[in-house]
Each structure stands twice: as C-alpha cells, then as structure tokens.
mmCIF file of C-alpha atoms and ligand atoms in Angstrom:
data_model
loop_
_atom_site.group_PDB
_atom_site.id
_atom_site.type_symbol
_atom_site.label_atom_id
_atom_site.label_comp_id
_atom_site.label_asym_id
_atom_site.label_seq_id
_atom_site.Cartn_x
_atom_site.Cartn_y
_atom_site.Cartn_z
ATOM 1 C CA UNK I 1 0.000 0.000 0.000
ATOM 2 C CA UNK I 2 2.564 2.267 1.353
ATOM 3 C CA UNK I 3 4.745 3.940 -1.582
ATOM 4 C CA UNK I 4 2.495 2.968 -4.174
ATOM 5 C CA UNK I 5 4.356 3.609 -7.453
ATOM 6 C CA UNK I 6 2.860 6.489 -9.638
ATOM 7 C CA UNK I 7 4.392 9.350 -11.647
ATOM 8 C CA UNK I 8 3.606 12.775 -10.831
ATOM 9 C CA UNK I 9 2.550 13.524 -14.340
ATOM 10 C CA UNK I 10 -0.446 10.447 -14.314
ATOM 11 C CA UNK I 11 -1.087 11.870 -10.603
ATOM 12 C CA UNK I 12 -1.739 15.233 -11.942
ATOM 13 C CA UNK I 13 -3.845 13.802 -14.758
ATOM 14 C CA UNK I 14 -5.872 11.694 -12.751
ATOM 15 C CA UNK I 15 -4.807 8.631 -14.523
ATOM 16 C CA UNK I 16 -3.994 6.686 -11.283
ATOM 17 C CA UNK I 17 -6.471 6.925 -8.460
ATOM 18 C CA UNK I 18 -4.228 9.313 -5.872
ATOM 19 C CA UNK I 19 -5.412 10.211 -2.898
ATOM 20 C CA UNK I 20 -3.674 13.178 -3.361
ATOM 21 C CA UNK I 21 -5.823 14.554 -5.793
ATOM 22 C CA UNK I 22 -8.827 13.598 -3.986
ATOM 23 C CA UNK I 23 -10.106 16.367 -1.771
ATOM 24 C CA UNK I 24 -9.920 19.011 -4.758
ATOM 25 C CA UNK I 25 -11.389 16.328 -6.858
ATOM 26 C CA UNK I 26 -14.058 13.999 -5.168
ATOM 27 C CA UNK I 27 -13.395 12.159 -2.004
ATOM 28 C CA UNK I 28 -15.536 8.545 -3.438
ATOM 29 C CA UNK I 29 -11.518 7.028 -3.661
ATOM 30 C CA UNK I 30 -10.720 7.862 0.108
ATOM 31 C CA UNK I 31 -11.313 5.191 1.678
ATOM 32 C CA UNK I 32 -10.151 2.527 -0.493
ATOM 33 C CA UNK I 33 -6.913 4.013 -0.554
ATOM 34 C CA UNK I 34 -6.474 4.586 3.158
ATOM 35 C CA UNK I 35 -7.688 1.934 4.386
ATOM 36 C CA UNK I 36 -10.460 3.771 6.456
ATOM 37 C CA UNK I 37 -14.164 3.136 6.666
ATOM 38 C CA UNK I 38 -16.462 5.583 5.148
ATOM 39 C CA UNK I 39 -19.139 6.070 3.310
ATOM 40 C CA UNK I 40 -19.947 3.913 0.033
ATOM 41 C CA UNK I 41 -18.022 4.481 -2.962
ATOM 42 C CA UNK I 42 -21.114 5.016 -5.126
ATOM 43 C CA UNK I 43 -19.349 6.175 -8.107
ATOM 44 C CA UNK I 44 -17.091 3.217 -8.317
ATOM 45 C CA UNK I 45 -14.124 5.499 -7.082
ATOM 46 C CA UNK I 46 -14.451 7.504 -9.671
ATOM 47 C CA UNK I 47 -11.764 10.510 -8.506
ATOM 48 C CA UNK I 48 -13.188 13.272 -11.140
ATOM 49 C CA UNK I 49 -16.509 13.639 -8.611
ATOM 50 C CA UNK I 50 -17.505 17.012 -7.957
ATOM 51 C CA UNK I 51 -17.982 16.888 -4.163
ATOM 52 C CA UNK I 52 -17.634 20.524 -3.313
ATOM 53 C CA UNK I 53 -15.393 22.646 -1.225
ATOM 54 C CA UNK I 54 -17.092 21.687 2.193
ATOM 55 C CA UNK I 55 -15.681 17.820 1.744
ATOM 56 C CA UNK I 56 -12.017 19.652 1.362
ATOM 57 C CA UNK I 57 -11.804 20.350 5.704
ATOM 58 C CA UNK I 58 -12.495 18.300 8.528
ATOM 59 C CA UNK I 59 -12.426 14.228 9.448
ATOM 60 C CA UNK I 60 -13.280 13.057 5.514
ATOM 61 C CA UNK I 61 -9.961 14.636 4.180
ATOM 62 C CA UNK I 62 -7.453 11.515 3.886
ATOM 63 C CA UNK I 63 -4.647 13.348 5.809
ATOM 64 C CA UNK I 64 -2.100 11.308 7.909
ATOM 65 C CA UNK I 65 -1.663 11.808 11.743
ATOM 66 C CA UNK I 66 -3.872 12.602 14.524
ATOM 67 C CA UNK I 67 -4.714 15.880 16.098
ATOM 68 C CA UNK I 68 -2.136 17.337 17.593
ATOM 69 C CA UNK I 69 0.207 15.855 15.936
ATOM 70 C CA UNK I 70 2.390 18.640 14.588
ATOM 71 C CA UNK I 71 1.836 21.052 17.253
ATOM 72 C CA UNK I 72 5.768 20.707 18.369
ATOM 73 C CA UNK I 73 6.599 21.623 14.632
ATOM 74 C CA UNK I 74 3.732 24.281 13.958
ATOM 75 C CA UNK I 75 4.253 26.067 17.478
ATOM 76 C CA UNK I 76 7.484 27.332 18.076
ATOM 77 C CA UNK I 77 9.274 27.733 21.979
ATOM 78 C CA UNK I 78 8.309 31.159 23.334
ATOM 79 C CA UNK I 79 10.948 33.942 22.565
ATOM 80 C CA UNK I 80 13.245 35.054 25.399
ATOM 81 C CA UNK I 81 13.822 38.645 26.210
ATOM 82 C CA UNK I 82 17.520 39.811 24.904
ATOM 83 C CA UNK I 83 20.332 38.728 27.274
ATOM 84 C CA UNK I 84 23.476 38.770 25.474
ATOM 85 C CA UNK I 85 25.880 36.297 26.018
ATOM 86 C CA UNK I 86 23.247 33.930 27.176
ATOM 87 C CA UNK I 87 23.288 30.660 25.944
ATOM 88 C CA UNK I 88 20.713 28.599 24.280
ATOM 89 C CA UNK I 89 21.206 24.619 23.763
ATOM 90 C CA UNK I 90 19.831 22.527 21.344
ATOM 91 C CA UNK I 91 20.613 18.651 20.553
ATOM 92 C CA UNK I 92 19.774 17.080 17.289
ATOM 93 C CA UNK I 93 20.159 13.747 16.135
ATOM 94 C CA UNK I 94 20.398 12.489 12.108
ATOM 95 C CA UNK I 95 18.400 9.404 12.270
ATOM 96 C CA UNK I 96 17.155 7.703 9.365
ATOM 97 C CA UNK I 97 13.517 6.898 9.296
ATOM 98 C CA UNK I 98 10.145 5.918 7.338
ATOM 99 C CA UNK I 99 7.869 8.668 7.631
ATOM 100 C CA UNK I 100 3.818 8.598 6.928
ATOM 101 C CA UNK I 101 3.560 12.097 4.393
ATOM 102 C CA UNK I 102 0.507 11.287 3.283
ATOM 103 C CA UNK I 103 -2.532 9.033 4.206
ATOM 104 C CA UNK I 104 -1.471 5.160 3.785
ATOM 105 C CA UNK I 105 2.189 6.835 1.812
ATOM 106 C CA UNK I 106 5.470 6.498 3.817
ATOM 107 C CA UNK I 107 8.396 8.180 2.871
ATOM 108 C CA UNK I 108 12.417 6.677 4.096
ATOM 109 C CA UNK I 109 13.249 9.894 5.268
ATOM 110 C CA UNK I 110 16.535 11.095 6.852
ATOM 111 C CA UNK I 111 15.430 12.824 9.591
ATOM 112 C CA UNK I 112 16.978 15.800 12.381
ATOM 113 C CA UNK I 113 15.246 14.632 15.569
ATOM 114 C CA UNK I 114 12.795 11.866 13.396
ATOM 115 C CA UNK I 115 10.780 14.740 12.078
ATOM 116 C CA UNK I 116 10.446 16.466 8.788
ATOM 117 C CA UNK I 117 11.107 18.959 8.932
ATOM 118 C CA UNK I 118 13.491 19.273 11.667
ATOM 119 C CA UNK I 119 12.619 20.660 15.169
ATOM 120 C CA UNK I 120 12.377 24.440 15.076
ATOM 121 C CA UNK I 121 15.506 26.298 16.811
ATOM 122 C CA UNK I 122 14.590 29.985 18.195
ATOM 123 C CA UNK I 123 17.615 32.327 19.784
ATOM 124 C CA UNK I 124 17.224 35.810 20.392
ATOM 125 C CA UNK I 125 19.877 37.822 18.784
ATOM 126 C CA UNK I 126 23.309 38.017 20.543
ATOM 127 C CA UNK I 127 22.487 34.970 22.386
ATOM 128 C CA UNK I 128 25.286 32.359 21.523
ATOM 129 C CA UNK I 129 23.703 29.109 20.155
ATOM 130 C CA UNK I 130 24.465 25.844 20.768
ATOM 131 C CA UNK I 131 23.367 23.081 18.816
ATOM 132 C CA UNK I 132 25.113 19.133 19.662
ATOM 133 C CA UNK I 133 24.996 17.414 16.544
ATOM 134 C CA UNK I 134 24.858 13.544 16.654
ATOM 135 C CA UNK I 135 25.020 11.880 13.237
ATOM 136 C CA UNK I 136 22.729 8.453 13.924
ATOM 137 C CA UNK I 137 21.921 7.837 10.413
ATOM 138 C CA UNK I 138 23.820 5.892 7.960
ATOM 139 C CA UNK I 139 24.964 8.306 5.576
ATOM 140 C CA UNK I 140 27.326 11.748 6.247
ATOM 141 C CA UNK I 141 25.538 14.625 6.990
ATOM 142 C CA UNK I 142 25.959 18.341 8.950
ATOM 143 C CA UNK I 143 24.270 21.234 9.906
ATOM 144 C CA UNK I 144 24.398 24.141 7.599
ATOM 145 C CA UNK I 145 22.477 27.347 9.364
ATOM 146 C CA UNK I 146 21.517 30.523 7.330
ATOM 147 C CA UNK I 147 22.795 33.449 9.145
ATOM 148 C CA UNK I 148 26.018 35.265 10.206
ATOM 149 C CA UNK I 149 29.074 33.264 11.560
ATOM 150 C CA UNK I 150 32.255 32.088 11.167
ATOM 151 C CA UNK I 151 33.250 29.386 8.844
ATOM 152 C CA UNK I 152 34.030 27.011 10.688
ATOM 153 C CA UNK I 153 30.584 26.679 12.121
ATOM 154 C CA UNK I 154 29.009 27.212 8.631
ATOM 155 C CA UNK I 155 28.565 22.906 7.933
ATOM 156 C CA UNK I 156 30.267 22.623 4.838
ATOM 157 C CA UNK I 157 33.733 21.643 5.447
ATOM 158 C CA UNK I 158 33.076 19.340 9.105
ATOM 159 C CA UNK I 159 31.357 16.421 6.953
ATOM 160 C CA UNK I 160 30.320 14.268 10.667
ATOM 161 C CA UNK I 161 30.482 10.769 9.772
ATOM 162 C CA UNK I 162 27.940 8.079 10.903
ATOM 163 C CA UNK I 163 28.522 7.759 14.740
ATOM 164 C CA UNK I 164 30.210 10.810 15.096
ATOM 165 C CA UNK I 165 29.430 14.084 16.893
ATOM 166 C CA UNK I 166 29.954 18.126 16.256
ATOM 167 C CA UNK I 167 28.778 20.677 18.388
ATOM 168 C CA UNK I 168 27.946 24.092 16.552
ATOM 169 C CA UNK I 169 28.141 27.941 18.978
ATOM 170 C CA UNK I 170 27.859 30.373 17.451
ATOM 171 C CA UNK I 171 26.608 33.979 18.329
ATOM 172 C CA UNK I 172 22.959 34.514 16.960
ATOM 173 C CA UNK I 173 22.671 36.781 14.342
ATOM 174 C CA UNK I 174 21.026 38.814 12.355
ATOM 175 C CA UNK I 175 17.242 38.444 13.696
ATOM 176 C CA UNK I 176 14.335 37.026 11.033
ATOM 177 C CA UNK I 177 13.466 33.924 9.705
ATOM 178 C CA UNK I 178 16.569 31.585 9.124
ATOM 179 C CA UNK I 179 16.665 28.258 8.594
ATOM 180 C CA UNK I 180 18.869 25.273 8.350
ATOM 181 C CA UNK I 181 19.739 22.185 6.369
ATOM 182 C CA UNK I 182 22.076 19.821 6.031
ATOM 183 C CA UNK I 183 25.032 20.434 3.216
ATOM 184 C CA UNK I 184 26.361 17.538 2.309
ATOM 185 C CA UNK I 185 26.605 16.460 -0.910
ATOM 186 C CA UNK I 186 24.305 15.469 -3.177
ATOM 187 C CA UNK I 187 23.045 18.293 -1.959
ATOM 188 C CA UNK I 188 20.034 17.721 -3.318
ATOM 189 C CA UNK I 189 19.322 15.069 -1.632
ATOM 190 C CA UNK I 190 20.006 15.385 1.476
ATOM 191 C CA UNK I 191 17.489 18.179 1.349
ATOM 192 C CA UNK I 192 15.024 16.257 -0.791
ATOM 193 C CA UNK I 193 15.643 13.508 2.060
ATOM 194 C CA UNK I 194 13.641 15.955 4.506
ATOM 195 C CA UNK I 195 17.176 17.419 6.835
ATOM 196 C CA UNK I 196 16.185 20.711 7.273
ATOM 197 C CA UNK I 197 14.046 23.097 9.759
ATOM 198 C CA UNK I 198 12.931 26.685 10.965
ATOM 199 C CA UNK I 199 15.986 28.521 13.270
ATOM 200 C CA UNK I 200 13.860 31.800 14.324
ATOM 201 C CA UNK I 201 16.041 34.250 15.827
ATOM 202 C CA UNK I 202 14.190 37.191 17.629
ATOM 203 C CA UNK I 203 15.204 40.965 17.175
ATOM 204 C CA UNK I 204 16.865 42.595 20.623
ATOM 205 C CA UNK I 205 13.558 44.615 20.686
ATOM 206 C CA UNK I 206 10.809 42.084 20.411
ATOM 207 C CA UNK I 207 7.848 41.645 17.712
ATOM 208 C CA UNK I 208 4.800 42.645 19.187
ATOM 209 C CA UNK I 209 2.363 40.254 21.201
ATOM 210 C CA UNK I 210 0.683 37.433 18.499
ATOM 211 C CA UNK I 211 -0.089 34.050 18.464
ATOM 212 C CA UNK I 212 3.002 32.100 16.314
ATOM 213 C CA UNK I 213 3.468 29.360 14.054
ATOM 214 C CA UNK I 214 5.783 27.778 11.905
ATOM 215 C CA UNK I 215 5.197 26.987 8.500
ATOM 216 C CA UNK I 216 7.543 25.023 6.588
ATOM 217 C CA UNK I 217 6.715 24.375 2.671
ATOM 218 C CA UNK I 218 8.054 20.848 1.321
ATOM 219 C CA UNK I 219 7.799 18.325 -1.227
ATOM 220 C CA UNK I 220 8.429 14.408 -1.098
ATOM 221 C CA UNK I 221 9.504 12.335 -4.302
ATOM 222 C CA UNK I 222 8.064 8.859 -3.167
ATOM 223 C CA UNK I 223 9.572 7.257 -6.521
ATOM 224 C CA UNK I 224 12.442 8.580 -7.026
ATOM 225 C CA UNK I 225 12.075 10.263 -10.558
ATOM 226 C CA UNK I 226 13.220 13.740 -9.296
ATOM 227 C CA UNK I 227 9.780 15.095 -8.722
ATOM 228 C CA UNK I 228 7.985 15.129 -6.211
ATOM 229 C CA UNK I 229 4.804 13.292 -5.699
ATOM 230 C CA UNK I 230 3.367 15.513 -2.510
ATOM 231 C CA UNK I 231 3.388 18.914 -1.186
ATOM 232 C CA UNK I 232 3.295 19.795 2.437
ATOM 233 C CA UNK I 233 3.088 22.502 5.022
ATOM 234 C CA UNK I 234 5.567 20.502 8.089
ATOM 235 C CA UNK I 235 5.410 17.340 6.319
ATOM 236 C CA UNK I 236 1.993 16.103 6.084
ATOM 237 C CA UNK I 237 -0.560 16.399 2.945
ATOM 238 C CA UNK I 238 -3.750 18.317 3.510
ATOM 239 C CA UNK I 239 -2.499 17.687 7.433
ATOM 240 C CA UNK I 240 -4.279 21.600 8.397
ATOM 241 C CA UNK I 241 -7.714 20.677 5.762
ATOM 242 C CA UNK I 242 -8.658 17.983 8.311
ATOM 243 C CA UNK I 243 -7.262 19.837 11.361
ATOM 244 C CA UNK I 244 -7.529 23.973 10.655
ATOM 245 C CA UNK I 245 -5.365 26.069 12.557
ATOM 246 C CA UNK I 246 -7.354 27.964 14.832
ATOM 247 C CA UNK I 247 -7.134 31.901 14.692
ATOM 248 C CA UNK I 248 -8.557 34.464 16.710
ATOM 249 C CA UNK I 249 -9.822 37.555 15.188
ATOM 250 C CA UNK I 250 -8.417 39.937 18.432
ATOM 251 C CA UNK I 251 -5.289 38.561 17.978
ATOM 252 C CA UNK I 252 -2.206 38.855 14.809
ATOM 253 C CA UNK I 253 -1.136 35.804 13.827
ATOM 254 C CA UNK I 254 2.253 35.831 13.114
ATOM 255 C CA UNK I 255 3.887 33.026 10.497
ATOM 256 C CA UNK I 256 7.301 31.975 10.495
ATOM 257 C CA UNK I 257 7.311 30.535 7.138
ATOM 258 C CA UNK I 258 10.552 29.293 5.066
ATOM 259 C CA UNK I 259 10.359 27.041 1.748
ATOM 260 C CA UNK I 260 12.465 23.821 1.621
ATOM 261 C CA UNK I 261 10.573 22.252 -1.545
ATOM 262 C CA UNK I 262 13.500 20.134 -3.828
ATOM 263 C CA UNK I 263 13.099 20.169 -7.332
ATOM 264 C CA UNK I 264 10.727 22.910 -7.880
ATOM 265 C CA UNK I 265 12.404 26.718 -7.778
ATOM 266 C CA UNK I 266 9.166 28.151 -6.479
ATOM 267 C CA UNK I 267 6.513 27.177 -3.902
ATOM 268 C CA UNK I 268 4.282 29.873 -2.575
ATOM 269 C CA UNK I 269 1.470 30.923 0.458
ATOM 270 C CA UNK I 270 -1.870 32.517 -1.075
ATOM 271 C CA UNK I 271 -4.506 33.209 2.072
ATOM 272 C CA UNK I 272 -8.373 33.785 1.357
ATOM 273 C CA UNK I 273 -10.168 36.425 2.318
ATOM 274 C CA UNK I 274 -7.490 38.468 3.942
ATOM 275 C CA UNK I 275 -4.159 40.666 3.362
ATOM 276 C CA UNK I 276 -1.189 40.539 5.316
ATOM 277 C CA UNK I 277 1.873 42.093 5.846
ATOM 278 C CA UNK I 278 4.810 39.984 4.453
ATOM 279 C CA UNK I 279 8.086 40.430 5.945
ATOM 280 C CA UNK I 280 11.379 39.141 3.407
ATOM 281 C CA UNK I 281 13.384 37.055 6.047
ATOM 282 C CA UNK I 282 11.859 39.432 8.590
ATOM 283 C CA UNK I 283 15.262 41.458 9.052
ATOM 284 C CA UNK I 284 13.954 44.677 8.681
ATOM 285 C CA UNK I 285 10.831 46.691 9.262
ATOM 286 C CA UNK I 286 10.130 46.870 5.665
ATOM 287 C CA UNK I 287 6.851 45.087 4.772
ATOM 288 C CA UNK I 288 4.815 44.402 1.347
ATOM 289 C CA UNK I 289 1.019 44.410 1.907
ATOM 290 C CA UNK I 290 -0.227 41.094 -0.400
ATOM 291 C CA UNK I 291 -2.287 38.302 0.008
ATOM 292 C CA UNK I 292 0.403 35.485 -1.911
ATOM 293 C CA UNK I 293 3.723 35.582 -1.354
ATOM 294 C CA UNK I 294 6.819 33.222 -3.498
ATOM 295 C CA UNK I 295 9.605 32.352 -2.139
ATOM 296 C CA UNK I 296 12.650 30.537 -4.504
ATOM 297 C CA UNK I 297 14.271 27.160 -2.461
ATOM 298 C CA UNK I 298 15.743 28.471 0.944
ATOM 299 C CA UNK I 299 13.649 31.628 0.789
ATOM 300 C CA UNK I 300 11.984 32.513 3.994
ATOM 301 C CA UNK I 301 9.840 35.450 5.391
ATOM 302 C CA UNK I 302 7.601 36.515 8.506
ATOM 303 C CA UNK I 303 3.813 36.963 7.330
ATOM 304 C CA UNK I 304 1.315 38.813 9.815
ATOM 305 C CA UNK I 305 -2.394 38.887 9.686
ATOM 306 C CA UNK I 306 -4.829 41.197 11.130
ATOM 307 C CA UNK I 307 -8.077 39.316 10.824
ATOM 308 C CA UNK I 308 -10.886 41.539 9.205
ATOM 309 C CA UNK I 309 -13.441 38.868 9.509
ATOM 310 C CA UNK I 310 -13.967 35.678 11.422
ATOM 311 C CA UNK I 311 -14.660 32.289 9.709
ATOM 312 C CA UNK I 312 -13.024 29.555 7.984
ATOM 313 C CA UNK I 313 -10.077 30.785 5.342
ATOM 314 C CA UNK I 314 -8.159 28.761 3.133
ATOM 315 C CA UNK I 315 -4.634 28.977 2.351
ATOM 316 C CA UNK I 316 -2.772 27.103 -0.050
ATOM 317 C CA UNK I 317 0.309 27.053 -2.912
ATOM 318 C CA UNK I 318 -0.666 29.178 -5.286
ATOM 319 C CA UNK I 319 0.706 26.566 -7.872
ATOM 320 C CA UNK I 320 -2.462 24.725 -8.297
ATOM 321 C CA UNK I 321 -0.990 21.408 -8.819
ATOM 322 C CA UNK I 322 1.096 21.164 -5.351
ATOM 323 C CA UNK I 323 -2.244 22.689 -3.535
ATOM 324 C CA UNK I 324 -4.135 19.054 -5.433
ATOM 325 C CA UNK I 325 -1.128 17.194 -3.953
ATOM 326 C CA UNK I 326 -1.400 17.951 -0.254
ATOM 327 C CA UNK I 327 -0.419 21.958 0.011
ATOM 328 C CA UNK I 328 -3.428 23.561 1.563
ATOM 329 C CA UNK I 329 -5.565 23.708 4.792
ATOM 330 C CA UNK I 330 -7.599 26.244 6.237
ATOM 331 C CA UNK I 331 -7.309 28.956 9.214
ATOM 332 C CA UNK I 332 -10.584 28.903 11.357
ATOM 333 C CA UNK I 333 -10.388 32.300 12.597
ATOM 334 C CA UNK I 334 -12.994 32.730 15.845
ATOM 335 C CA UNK I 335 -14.855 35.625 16.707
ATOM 336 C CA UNK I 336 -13.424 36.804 19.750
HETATM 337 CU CU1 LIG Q 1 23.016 15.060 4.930
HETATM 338 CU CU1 LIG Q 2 20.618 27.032 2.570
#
C-alpha cells in the first residue's frame, strides 16, 4: 500500500487513483486508498466527482496523523527577552527513518530529531547558540544554518560521519526567519531527504504580542524520478484541511514561514479572504502588503495577519498542482 508507485505527471492527470488529488477532486476514492471506513463508494471510485469545497476540511480529508500531531513543529518555543551572552542549547540527532507524508504513503526519510522537517531552533539575537549534533543515520551529513558566523561553524567543510558528533556555537545573528539544512553532498538530496528546519532568531527589541506558528513548505519524491509526488506545510498532505489552525480575530497571527521544496524553484502561500503584511526574512521593518507571497528554495519570510473577519479561510500554494497534492488547509479564525 505504502509507496504505491505512480508518476507525478499520471497523478496530476488523474490517470492513477491518488489520494492526493482527492479532496480538490471527489473524495468517493478515500477510503479505499487509506484503508479507512467511510461512506460507500457510489461512483465506483471515480476521482473526477464534484464533491464541493465543504468535503475539502475536517475528518473526511485523507490526511495522515492525529490531532495534535504537529503542534511541536507548527508552534514554536516562546521567545526570550535579549540577554546577550546567554546561551541557548539545542541537541539534534540524524536518524534515518520511514515517515507517513501522506494518508497510507510512507516516505524513508533522513530525519533531524525523526521529524520532517526538523525541530524548530529559536535564539534571540546576541544569544550564543548551541546546537550538539549527533550523526545516527547511515549516511554523512551536517548542519548548515543561514545566518552570520564564522566558517568554521558554517557545515560545509566538518562532513560528521555516521557515529560521530559536532557541536555548533555560534553567536545569533542577524534576527528574522533563518533556517537550516544539512550540506552535504548530493546536496540535493540530502534536502530532498527531509534534513532541514525553521531557526527563528528574535530581534533585541521584540515583535509585538501574536499568536506564532511555523510553516515550513516541502515536497516528497516517493519514486524517485526527481519530482515530487506531494506537497506539504511541516510534512503532512492536507495535514491543516482535516485539522484547521485555529485563529482568533483579536489577535495577529504571526507566520514563520521558510520554503524547503526540492526540485521545484518556487513554492508559494496565497490566504483567502485576507491581506497581510509579508516580511522578506523578517530582518527589517520593511513590509509588502499582499495576500500570496513566493519564495525561490531556501527563501523565507515573517507573514502577519490582522483578521478583518472571522470564519473559515483557506490557504494554499498558489501553484495549483502542489495545492491538489497535499499543500493547503484552512485557518478557522474565531470571533473573539
Ligand atoms: Cu546530509
Ligand atoms: Cu541554505
């Protein structure tokens, strides 16, 4: 069942019943293909069944995981007021594993921590980080972050071998979005393999009060042609259709979000119903006021959104084929 052999061109084109394309196209396939009761297939699983946007949220999308799930990847640790000097740890492990990316579809993944993406690092700026690297996989890897420090901390030139250790400290710098990944080559694949993750690192003066998430754009190529097969927000398709982030219409809601997608140059965040104010790598006060934004591979930015109206928003790629292959979900934003 798992890793069921298809080519992203006859997924696109409906010529293989994928699951992926179901909750755009008709949900009848769902539960043949995940294994899951539900009700009848009454058009013979035909996928090309009009079922209408309300079938796209809630328990009859076919997304992997239960709730909850990716709240240690979508909710980043609080930030810390600035303290120079101080020091923040972090330990991460390369392990190898087989992750479930989409509904009944596992993925061998090499893995910081056994997620992908990788657990999300926050400093504040001028603290000196300190990340333990443990290489428990099977291949050579390191941590490469995106930010200012010396070379020798930069994870290109300490390849850590299987079984070996390498402890990064550097100081924190400059604030915004960052992120990391691991720079070994292929290159290419050891990103495509899922090692990377958010590093948020918090301006001396902080951001003002919002509720924060993480959003990390990625793709999986499940049969190794060099495409990939799904698109996810932190690794699972249509994870936030059956379980909507929840939003409050009092309150900004502030997203970290960085793009890690392989193969494609572009991936991209459109929101419904709403502007926002999109910050590039959030290192300045400089804003755009838009409602999609695009970022190229290892582009990141800080969105924030003032909600105008409460209700249930969708947000998605704005490249319709990776929103059909698991890139979307929806923001219920509540009226208080
Ligand atoms: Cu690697
Ligand atoms: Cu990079």
């Amino acid at each position: 069942m798992a890793n069921r052999r298809f080519t992203r061109r006859q997924a696109i084109m409906g010529a293989a019943p994928v699951i992926a394309a179901i909750p755009m196209a008709g949900l009848a396939a769902a539960p043949a293909l995940s294994g899951a009761s539900g009700p009848p297939a009454g058009t013979g699983g035909d996928a090309h069944v009009a079922m209408g946007h309300a079938s796209m949220v809630g328990d009859a999308v076919p997304a992997p995981g239960g709730p909850g799930d990716l709240d240690a990847l979508l909710t980043p640790p609080p930030a810390l007021p600035h303290q120079p000097g101080r020091v923040r740890r972090y330990t991460l492990a390369a392990l190898d594993r087989d992750i479930e990316i989409a509904s009944g579809v596992t993925f061998p993944a090499w893995t910081y921590n056994g997620t992908v993406p990788g657990p999300v690092i926050r400093a504040t700026e001028d603290d000196i980080l300190e990340v333990e690297f443990t290489n428990a996989g099977a291949h050579p890897h390191t941590i490469h972050f995106h930010g200012i420090h010396p070379s020798n901390m930069d994870g290109v030139f300490e390849i850590v071998a299987p079984g070996e250790s390498f402890t990064y400290r550097f100081p924190a710098r400059p604030y915004g979005m960052q992120l990391y990944h691991c720079h070994t080559p292929p290159l290419k694949k050891h990103i495509h393999k899922g090692l990377y993750g958010a590093f948020i690192i918090d301006p001396p003066e902080p951001r003002h009060p919002a509720r924060e998430i993480v959003l990390v754009m990625n793709g999986f190529d499940t049969d190794g042609d060099g495409e990939n097969n799904f698109y996810t927000v932190n690794g699972k398709a249509f994870y936030y259709a059956k379980y909507p982030i929840r939003a409050r219409r009092s309150e900004t809601l502030r997203i970290y979000l960085a793009n890690l997608t392989e193969f494609d140059l572009i991936n991209s965040f459109h929101l419904h119903g709403e502007f926002f104010r999109y910050y590039r790598t959030g290192s300045t006060d400089q804003f755009e006021y838009t409602d999609t934004v695009m970022q190229c591979q290892g582009e990141r930015g800080i969105i924030e959104i003032d909600w105008h109206n409460a209700g249930r928003f969708m947000f998605h790629a704005h490249q319709s084929e990776f929103t059909d292959l698991g890139w979307m979900g929806f923001f219920d934003v509540s009226d208080d």
